[in-house]
XYZ file of C-alpha atoms in Angstrom:
627
model
C -220.314 51.507 168.316
C -222.193 51.591 171.622
C -221.825 48.576 173.871
C -224.068 47.209 176.600
C -222.672 45.811 179.837
C -223.658 42.354 178.606
C -221.217 42.688 175.702
C -218.471 42.000 178.229
C -218.288 38.741 180.085
C -219.749 39.041 183.605
C -217.514 40.035 186.513
C -220.111 40.275 189.315
C -223.035 38.255 190.657
C -225.368 41.002 189.407
C -224.044 40.708 185.842
C -224.395 36.922 185.994
C -228.003 37.228 187.195
C -228.857 39.735 184.453
C -227.899 37.081 181.901
C -230.361 34.689 183.525
C -227.645 32.231 184.475
C -228.236 30.049 187.504
C -224.805 28.411 187.447
C -221.397 29.128 185.928
C -219.341 26.483 184.172
C -215.981 28.198 184.664
C -214.834 31.099 186.847
C -211.559 32.709 185.807
C -209.411 34.608 188.327
C -206.866 37.024 186.862
C -204.160 39.304 188.231
C -204.921 41.849 185.489
C -207.820 44.213 185.118
C -210.353 42.779 182.650
C -209.550 44.159 179.208
C -211.688 42.465 176.557
C -209.066 42.496 173.827
C -207.153 39.746 171.950
C -203.805 41.074 173.198
C -204.662 40.044 176.762
C -204.519 36.331 177.564
C -207.288 36.221 180.215
C -209.764 37.747 177.744
C -208.765 35.264 175.023
C -209.219 32.295 177.365
C -212.580 33.564 178.620
C -213.859 34.162 175.070
C -212.771 30.687 173.974
C -214.705 29.143 176.861
C -217.722 31.232 175.831
C -217.316 30.137 172.202
C -217.514 26.506 173.333
C -221.047 27.231 174.553
C -220.168 27.470 178.248
C -221.026 30.033 180.900
C -217.907 31.843 182.072
C -217.230 34.809 184.345
C -214.050 36.751 185.066
C -212.918 37.912 188.508
C -210.182 40.458 187.789
C -207.681 41.372 190.487
C -209.511 39.770 193.421
C -208.771 41.155 196.865
C -206.722 38.523 198.699
C -206.264 40.558 201.898
C -209.837 40.981 203.207
C -212.530 38.429 204.019
C -212.015 36.881 200.547
C -215.455 37.941 199.323
C -214.148 38.219 195.750
C -213.348 34.505 195.830
C -216.823 33.675 197.113
C -219.123 36.082 195.277
C -219.779 33.903 192.208
C -220.080 30.610 194.015
C -218.788 27.282 192.719
C -218.344 26.577 188.979
C -219.653 23.372 187.443
C -216.339 22.449 185.766
C -213.329 24.246 187.258
C -211.664 27.449 188.435
C -209.203 29.025 186.024
C -206.262 30.908 187.570
C -203.732 33.207 185.916
C -201.371 35.820 187.336
C -202.087 37.873 184.210
C -200.092 38.970 181.186
C -196.818 39.170 183.152
C -195.073 37.163 185.813
C -196.245 38.885 188.988
C -192.710 39.317 190.312
C -191.463 40.942 187.104
C -194.574 43.119 187.294
C -193.822 44.157 190.884
C -190.056 44.615 191.056
C -187.232 46.278 189.136
C -183.985 44.549 188.199
C -182.587 46.019 191.420
C -185.421 44.356 193.405
C -187.012 47.696 194.210
C -190.798 47.678 194.436
C -192.351 49.366 191.421
C -194.723 52.239 192.086
C -196.967 51.410 189.116
C -198.727 48.527 187.365
C -199.495 48.888 183.671
C -202.348 46.364 183.874
C -204.326 48.239 186.534
C -206.619 51.290 186.137
C -204.693 54.477 186.760
C -201.467 52.467 186.610
C -201.759 51.895 190.358
C -199.735 49.216 192.082
C -200.829 46.896 194.867
C -203.812 45.212 193.227
C -202.214 41.784 192.844
C -200.060 39.775 195.263
C -196.510 38.542 194.829
C -196.611 35.041 193.286
C -200.228 35.664 192.308
C -200.853 32.196 190.822
C -199.824 30.575 194.069
C -201.822 32.953 196.282
C -205.043 32.661 194.268
C -204.797 28.874 193.984
C -204.159 28.310 197.681
C -207.153 30.467 198.616
C -209.436 28.589 196.238
C -208.184 25.196 197.406
C -208.836 26.184 201.011
C -212.355 27.446 200.272
C -213.340 24.797 197.728
C -211.010 21.772 198.107
C -213.066 19.573 195.767
C -213.222 21.992 192.813
C -210.474 21.515 190.180
C -208.082 24.394 189.420
C -206.670 24.888 185.931
C -203.553 27.061 186.022
C -202.301 29.048 183.027
C -200.610 32.219 181.837
C -196.971 33.224 181.547
C -196.205 32.935 185.266
C -197.377 29.325 185.358
C -195.785 28.538 182.002
C -192.300 29.737 182.936
C -192.382 28.131 186.381
C -193.523 24.648 185.368
C -190.292 22.911 186.473
C -187.637 23.677 189.092
C -186.654 27.286 188.461
C -184.516 30.005 189.948
C -186.539 32.764 191.566
C -184.454 35.928 191.534
C -186.586 37.742 194.100
C -186.231 35.117 196.825
C -182.769 34.136 195.543
C -183.453 30.413 195.615
C -184.595 27.478 193.520
C -188.324 26.867 193.632
C -190.091 23.638 192.661
C -192.451 23.491 189.698
C -195.476 25.660 190.409
C -197.876 22.702 190.525
C -196.110 21.537 193.678
C -196.585 24.872 195.453
C -200.090 25.732 194.238
C -201.594 22.212 194.379
C -203.507 23.126 191.206
C -204.963 20.137 189.378
C -203.564 20.952 185.950
C -201.353 23.487 184.220
C -201.617 24.673 180.622
C -198.313 26.076 179.378
C -197.648 28.285 176.398
C -200.437 29.769 174.292
C -203.385 27.817 175.631
C -206.116 27.754 172.995
C -205.596 24.235 171.681
C -205.225 22.379 175.010
C -208.078 24.387 176.525
C -210.468 23.399 173.744
C -209.564 19.734 174.216
C -210.032 19.989 177.988
C -213.476 21.535 177.518
C -214.457 18.951 174.912
C -213.593 16.045 177.193
C -215.218 17.583 180.261
C -218.399 18.145 178.265
C -218.355 14.442 177.389
C -218.311 13.620 181.078
C -214.641 12.691 181.469
C -213.585 13.397 185.091
C -211.073 16.221 185.490
C -208.582 13.963 187.279
C -208.553 11.659 184.234
C -207.309 14.374 181.869
C -203.707 13.208 181.860
C -202.953 12.747 178.164
C -203.693 16.195 176.742
C -200.786 17.835 174.903
C -199.296 21.041 176.317
C -200.558 20.392 179.840
C -198.866 19.348 183.058
C -200.135 17.686 186.202
C -198.872 16.411 189.551
C -198.782 12.618 189.705
C -199.021 11.259 193.249
C -200.532 7.785 192.945
C -198.072 4.944 192.400
C -196.231 4.236 189.164
C -196.755 6.459 186.159
C -198.373 4.679 183.229
C -196.394 4.996 179.965
C -198.140 6.767 177.086
C -197.918 4.914 173.763
C -197.744 8.192 171.827
C -194.828 9.789 173.700
C -191.427 8.712 174.891
C -190.529 9.710 178.442
C -187.566 11.802 179.561
C -186.991 11.980 183.314
C -185.367 15.157 184.591
C -183.247 15.426 187.710
C -185.496 15.798 190.714
C -186.098 19.108 192.438
C -184.122 17.857 195.421
C -181.161 16.913 193.189
C -181.237 20.379 191.616
C -181.063 21.957 195.074
C -177.756 20.195 195.728
C -176.243 20.073 192.236
C -176.196 23.123 189.965
C -174.947 21.075 187.014
C -178.051 18.887 187.164
C -180.215 22.002 187.349
C -178.461 23.420 184.266
C -178.844 20.142 182.366
C -182.541 20.112 183.200
C -182.982 23.474 181.525
C -181.338 22.270 178.323
C -183.684 19.280 178.179
C -186.736 21.501 178.736
C -185.687 24.005 176.077
C -184.824 21.374 173.489
C -188.031 19.418 174.002
C -190.071 22.629 173.852
C -188.605 23.231 170.397
C -189.290 19.783 168.970
C -192.390 18.876 166.993
C -192.058 15.293 168.206
C -191.168 16.056 171.821
C -190.810 13.766 174.823
C -193.013 13.749 177.879
C -190.963 15.313 180.680
C -191.131 13.927 184.209
C -189.590 15.627 187.217
C -189.769 14.111 190.701
C -190.495 16.571 193.492
C -190.788 15.168 196.999
C -192.927 12.034 196.796
C -194.754 13.240 193.664
C -193.864 13.727 190.014
C -194.596 16.688 187.769
C -195.583 15.314 184.368
C -195.293 17.688 181.411
C -196.899 16.486 178.195
C -195.368 17.564 174.851
C -196.666 20.749 173.206
C -199.135 20.989 170.344
C -197.711 21.638 166.876
C -197.700 25.323 165.825
C -201.196 26.715 165.276
C -202.385 27.006 161.703
C -203.559 30.377 160.398
C -207.197 29.278 160.553
C -206.821 28.276 164.216
C -205.072 31.525 165.137
C -207.616 33.612 163.227
C -210.363 31.980 165.284
C -208.832 33.384 168.490
C -208.545 36.901 167.102
C -211.985 36.878 165.496
C -213.945 36.250 168.714
C -216.485 38.952 169.697
C -214.204 41.166 171.782
C -215.367 44.664 172.619
C -211.648 45.571 172.422
C -212.159 47.757 175.513
C -211.644 47.580 179.290
C -214.715 46.624 181.303
C -216.974 49.660 182.041
C -216.357 49.190 185.780
C -213.045 51.019 185.223
C -214.501 54.061 183.454
C -213.964 56.369 186.439
C -210.779 54.766 187.734
C -208.282 56.057 185.196
C -206.823 54.656 182.015
C -205.033 51.309 181.934
C -201.520 51.948 180.539
C -201.102 48.520 178.925
C -204.348 48.990 177.027
C -203.480 52.524 175.938
C -200.237 51.147 174.538
C -201.890 48.541 172.284
C -205.410 49.834 171.632
C -204.533 50.878 168.071
C -202.044 48.096 167.323
C -202.386 44.793 165.454
C -200.573 41.570 166.349
C -199.824 39.737 163.098
C -198.187 36.603 164.469
C -197.035 34.700 167.543
C -193.774 33.014 168.429
C -190.143 33.979 167.913
C -187.308 31.884 166.508
C -184.614 34.282 167.761
C -184.050 32.257 170.923
C -182.332 35.123 172.761
C -180.746 33.888 175.983
C -182.458 36.462 178.197
C -185.909 36.399 176.584
C -188.971 34.401 177.647
C -190.984 34.764 174.416
C -189.895 31.494 172.819
C -190.210 29.706 176.187
C -193.881 30.723 176.350
C -195.049 31.273 172.768
C -192.653 28.818 171.133
C -189.976 29.300 168.495
C -192.218 28.369 165.565
C -194.183 31.205 164.021
C -197.974 31.050 163.936
C -199.265 33.699 161.545
C -202.718 35.133 161.047
C -204.219 35.311 157.589
C -204.115 38.586 155.722
C -207.923 38.629 155.785
C -208.023 38.442 159.588
C -205.383 41.164 159.977
C -207.126 43.581 157.625
C -210.436 42.853 159.326
C -208.948 43.927 162.662
C -207.512 47.079 161.115
C -211.002 47.977 159.864
C -212.401 47.379 163.371
C -209.824 49.778 164.812
C -210.750 52.482 162.303
C -214.318 52.342 163.647
C -213.247 53.125 167.211
C -214.562 56.570 168.195
C -211.198 57.964 169.352
C -209.145 56.615 166.445
C -207.309 59.448 164.674
C -205.915 57.524 161.715
C -202.660 56.234 163.220
C -201.928 52.555 163.912
C -199.292 52.305 166.628
C -197.958 48.923 165.520
C -198.243 46.312 162.796
C -196.050 43.652 164.321
C -195.596 40.825 166.778
C -193.009 39.553 169.261
C -190.499 40.526 166.568
C -191.604 42.880 163.840
C -190.402 40.883 160.854
C -191.081 37.178 161.315
C -194.578 37.043 159.843
C -195.260 33.927 157.715
C -191.705 32.640 158.181
C -191.105 28.936 158.546
C -188.901 26.148 157.258
C -188.777 25.494 153.534
C -188.909 21.771 154.322
C -191.043 21.324 157.447
C -189.866 17.729 157.850
C -186.458 19.126 158.758
C -188.089 21.447 161.313
C -189.941 18.526 162.871
C -186.629 16.871 163.740
C -184.833 20.038 164.844
C -184.109 20.894 168.494
C -181.977 23.957 167.751
C -183.092 26.777 170.117
C -182.626 29.531 167.523
C -183.223 29.510 163.772
C -180.970 32.545 163.260
C -178.099 32.019 165.703
C -175.189 31.281 165.442
C -176.167 31.591 161.787
C -179.372 31.775 159.829
C -180.611 28.261 159.119
C -180.388 27.385 155.430
C -183.854 25.830 155.717
C -185.462 29.053 156.992
C -187.497 31.031 154.473
C -186.730 34.689 155.261
C -188.881 36.125 152.477
C -190.383 39.424 153.723
C -192.835 39.865 150.836
C -195.955 38.895 152.791
C -195.270 41.609 155.389
C -194.497 44.231 152.771
C -197.763 43.480 150.959
C -199.803 43.814 154.162
C -198.077 47.094 155.029
C -198.906 48.439 151.578
C -202.533 47.312 151.729
C -202.991 48.931 155.131
C -201.450 52.141 153.775
C -204.158 52.265 151.111
C -207.060 51.701 153.493
C -209.513 54.501 154.036
C -209.105 56.259 157.401
C -205.486 55.124 157.798
C -203.120 58.061 157.794
C -200.076 56.050 158.838
C -199.373 52.565 160.179
C -196.274 52.423 162.331
C -194.158 49.377 163.122
C -193.489 49.627 166.843
C -192.203 46.077 167.403
C -188.471 45.433 167.400
C -186.918 44.592 164.018
C -184.480 41.679 163.664
C -182.120 43.393 161.255
C -179.813 40.349 161.019
C -182.359 38.567 158.815
C -182.187 41.430 156.320
C -178.570 40.492 155.589
C -179.038 36.779 154.948
C -176.574 36.127 152.127
C -177.223 32.390 151.873
C -180.847 32.705 150.778
C -182.282 32.959 147.274
C -182.083 36.057 145.107
C -185.858 36.454 145.527
C -185.530 36.486 149.314
C -182.656 38.996 149.183
C -184.748 41.276 146.980
C -187.644 40.998 149.446
C -185.291 42.136 152.228
C -184.405 45.304 150.317
C -188.033 46.038 149.462
C -189.109 45.464 153.061
C -186.395 47.727 154.448
C -187.324 50.524 152.059
C -191.065 50.158 152.767
C -190.465 50.019 156.520
C -188.158 53.019 156.752
C -189.990 55.287 154.320
C -193.567 54.619 155.449
C -193.743 52.947 158.877
C -191.315 54.659 161.236
C -192.665 57.153 163.744
C -189.395 59.051 163.666
C -187.717 56.294 165.689
C -187.194 52.644 164.768
C -186.675 49.970 167.438
C -183.810 47.524 167.037
C -182.058 45.450 169.675
C -178.284 45.059 169.378
C -178.284 44.545 173.205
C -174.470 44.763 173.459
C -171.346 45.446 171.400
C -169.004 42.737 172.723
C -168.753 39.663 170.487
C -168.317 37.363 173.480
C -171.381 38.732 175.256
C -173.441 38.715 172.073
C -172.630 35.033 171.560
C -173.936 34.277 175.046
C -177.026 36.346 174.238
C -177.533 34.468 170.940
C -177.416 37.791 169.131
C -175.601 38.799 165.894
C -172.248 40.571 165.820
C -172.413 44.326 166.343
C -170.946 44.851 162.874
C -174.410 44.120 161.491
C -175.819 47.004 163.515
C -173.293 49.311 161.839
C -174.379 47.986 158.439
C -178.067 48.416 159.237
C -177.504 51.952 160.519
C -175.641 52.860 157.316
C -178.507 51.556 155.174
C -181.067 53.222 157.442
C -179.319 56.574 157.117
C -178.924 56.158 153.357
C -182.636 55.432 152.828
C -183.551 58.376 155.035
C -181.263 60.692 153.087
C -182.588 59.495 149.730
C -186.155 60.187 150.872
C -185.409 63.440 152.688
C -186.389 61.981 156.071
C -185.018 62.829 159.498
C -185.497 59.573 161.432
C -183.436 57.768 164.036
C -182.802 54.311 165.414
C -183.852 53.232 168.928
C -181.416 50.536 170.117
C -181.867 48.436 173.240
C -178.865 47.616 175.414
C -178.552 45.441 178.508
C -175.981 45.778 181.281
C -174.784 43.016 183.645
C -175.806 40.222 181.292
C -173.965 36.928 181.924
C -170.557 37.085 180.296
C -170.353 40.872 180.436
C -167.267 42.205 182.224
C -165.966 45.701 182.970
C -163.937 45.818 179.744
C -167.028 44.781 177.726
C -169.083 47.630 179.161
C -166.208 50.043 178.573
C -166.033 48.920 174.937
C -169.797 49.394 174.643
C -169.407 52.951 175.918
C -166.588 53.626 173.442
C -168.496 52.169 170.484
C -171.651 54.148 171.208
C -169.536 57.269 171.680
C -167.951 56.691 168.270
C -171.462 56.447 166.853
C -172.035 59.915 168.366
C -174.495 58.823 171.018
C -174.789 59.215 174.755
C -176.714 56.792 176.941
C -179.040 58.171 179.577
C -180.266 54.851 181.011
C -179.813 51.169 180.325
C -181.855 48.155 181.347
C -180.103 45.890 183.824
C -180.400 42.191 183.150
C -183.333 40.737 185.126
C -183.149 36.973 185.746
C -186.577 35.609 184.864
C -187.512 31.921 185.041
C -186.929 29.644 182.035
C -184.089 31.449 180.237
C -180.497 30.441 179.467
C -179.206 33.651 181.031
C -181.030 33.003 184.307
C -179.595 29.494 184.521
C -176.123 30.985 184.094
C -176.846 33.722 186.629
C -177.804 31.222 189.323
C -175.493 28.310 188.567
C -172.482 30.042 187.013
C -172.636 27.334 184.337
C -173.756 27.529 180.717
C -176.436 24.817 180.327
C -175.209 23.758 176.855
C -171.436 23.736 177.374
C -171.455 23.215 181.176
C -168.536 25.654 181.294
C -168.135 28.200 184.071
C -169.449 31.593 182.968
C -168.919 34.898 184.739
C -171.923 36.990 185.787
C -172.072 40.296 187.629
C -174.256 39.437 190.614
C -173.582 41.774 193.504
C -174.963 45.277 193.754
C -171.452 46.705 193.461
C -170.624 44.637 190.371
C -173.818 45.762 188.665
C -173.265 49.420 189.548
C -169.725 49.205 188.219
C -171.091 48.048 184.865
C -173.848 50.652 184.746
C -171.530 53.641 185.218
C -169.962 53.049 181.818
C -173.258 54.002 180.210
C -172.893 57.407 181.880
C -169.245 57.987 180.973
C -170.005 61.551 179.854
C -171.217 62.604 183.325
C -168.393 64.234 185.318
C -169.356 62.513 188.579
C -168.548 59.084 187.111
C -165.221 59.877 185.439
C -162.990 59.011 188.409
C -164.856 55.775 189.095
C -164.562 54.689 185.463
C -160.871 55.561 185.264
C -160.186 53.643 188.480
C -162.058 50.554 187.249
C -160.238 50.566 183.915
C -156.841 51.023 185.546
C -157.573 48.037 187.791
C -158.274 46.055 184.624
C -155.225 47.383 182.725
C -157.385 49.134 180.131
C -155.531 52.440 179.676
C -156.313 52.461 175.936
C -160.042 52.474 176.686
C -159.585 55.396 179.079
C -157.962 57.380 176.276
C -160.724 56.521 173.815
C -163.538 57.215 176.236
C -162.317 60.557 177.482
C -161.001 62.045 174.261
C -162.368 65.446 173.279
C -164.471 64.145 170.399
C -167.959 65.634 170.669
C -171.185 63.691 170.370
C -174.200 64.837 168.389
C -176.971 62.644 169.739
C -178.377 61.754 173.128
C -179.967 58.518 174.240
C -182.894 58.894 176.623
C -185.091 56.306 178.319
C -188.684 55.289 178.943
C -187.710 53.736 182.327
C -186.878 50.344 180.842
C -184.946 50.818 177.626
C -182.732 53.202 175.749
C -183.974 55.615 173.118
C -182.253 57.950 170.708
C -183.131 61.620 170.867
C -181.613 64.313 168.648
C -179.651 66.765 170.728
């Protein structure tokens, strides 16, 4: 299909003029390049505003270092400025776990770095407030979402106040923003002043005028102030627990955190989106392509990665301690309808460079589609951060049939040669022994369908570690389940004459991980006949259990002291165990194990048993490769 420039939302004054618009209702500033695709939050938000009958333009990656012409070129919007750092926290985007500046940016043409500032939400908002002090700013995206209360910032190594206090934005939408955004637009269109929008779910604002009026629909829960958190790490840790628990409730409290002389007020989230509501976001008139302005500037890596993939659902009930998905998307699963998914697959097959291969039929986790509580009234009262740790909830329906049916229908579609599942699989759910016989049968059918028809030679799974103690802190299943899954994986491959392998993810220096834990990890992977080429170091990102532990040394649920490797030397000492087979690290490893009285591990690690497989890396994670 051939597109005209007007099929994208305008990004310049010329494009606005060509549409015959005299005034814009909303101008959206984004740290990402403009990719008009449902996998990119700025495009979704812009298309929703358009669908509400409003005039919206996108200013992607504005230059903040010149005369600020990008912030001035479209003038003043009638309703508000929207600001987002993009699809990633700008600091995670910019820096490695070792705080080294990255040389690339997956959300920029040519993968070039340097097109967005550090703390992009703050920089953009401050510029706009200086230029247009009377125009409201609506803040959103993952950076704003994860920084909505006092949070530890790894890159500056200090606690920062909620982002509303530093940006002076007028309102923040956290999480997946479709529902609150539609309500905001509806009320503004009715003439309600922006400053009066204080009772919209899933939004936050900075209250500065006198006493806060109670809301009859929500109970209030006051958090320790930012200033208290600065002086008391236990209060900071307790705050996190309150935020996580309330984020997971259907009937959540309104959170209030004092900061200076003001208060950050965080209204409870919306209930999980229904399929019809989620379909509406995916069915908007996206071109599914980057804006033509980038045609001669190189490909955009993030787009190339997902251009032939389909996102089937949102949310993740895994609740992993180091992961931000549930903190942003929520732990409850919102699933698209089968009709909407198959419609998108057909759209992909019409793309001129499509060769018949879907790169992914998945989501945040590959196999959570359509899963929810059997009795939703129980879910409404539940504040448990994970539905599958420390055990799989007896109320969780883990039936995989809906996914298997979609996989099979996609397989039969014309122009589809193969549909891969590139998202990570939660293999622990496939061994749920407390569920019904029907569910257990669906697990077996799903595993067979997945392994025989949807693996690109390598299947992603995430054991993350081998130590039981570390895995408990991670909220991950025991490593014995990985052994079981690998046995079944190999058996299915053998029965179908396939030569496929597993891609496991591992993390070093996670809270709780000590030298002996990393040594055991090295021994266990050696016994599985693998060598590790690289491993991802734990990166403390805002709004995770692991980050709270990293900063405070305290587990936010038990308030017990918890060890974390923090210094450069401590982290390097953990990393070397992943390279045990390299001669240059042997003396260091032996010395570290002797210091920890682990002679038995030395013997196991440096026995003469040969390995058959090699693990290689794509910069961030570990991959299996046949030697």
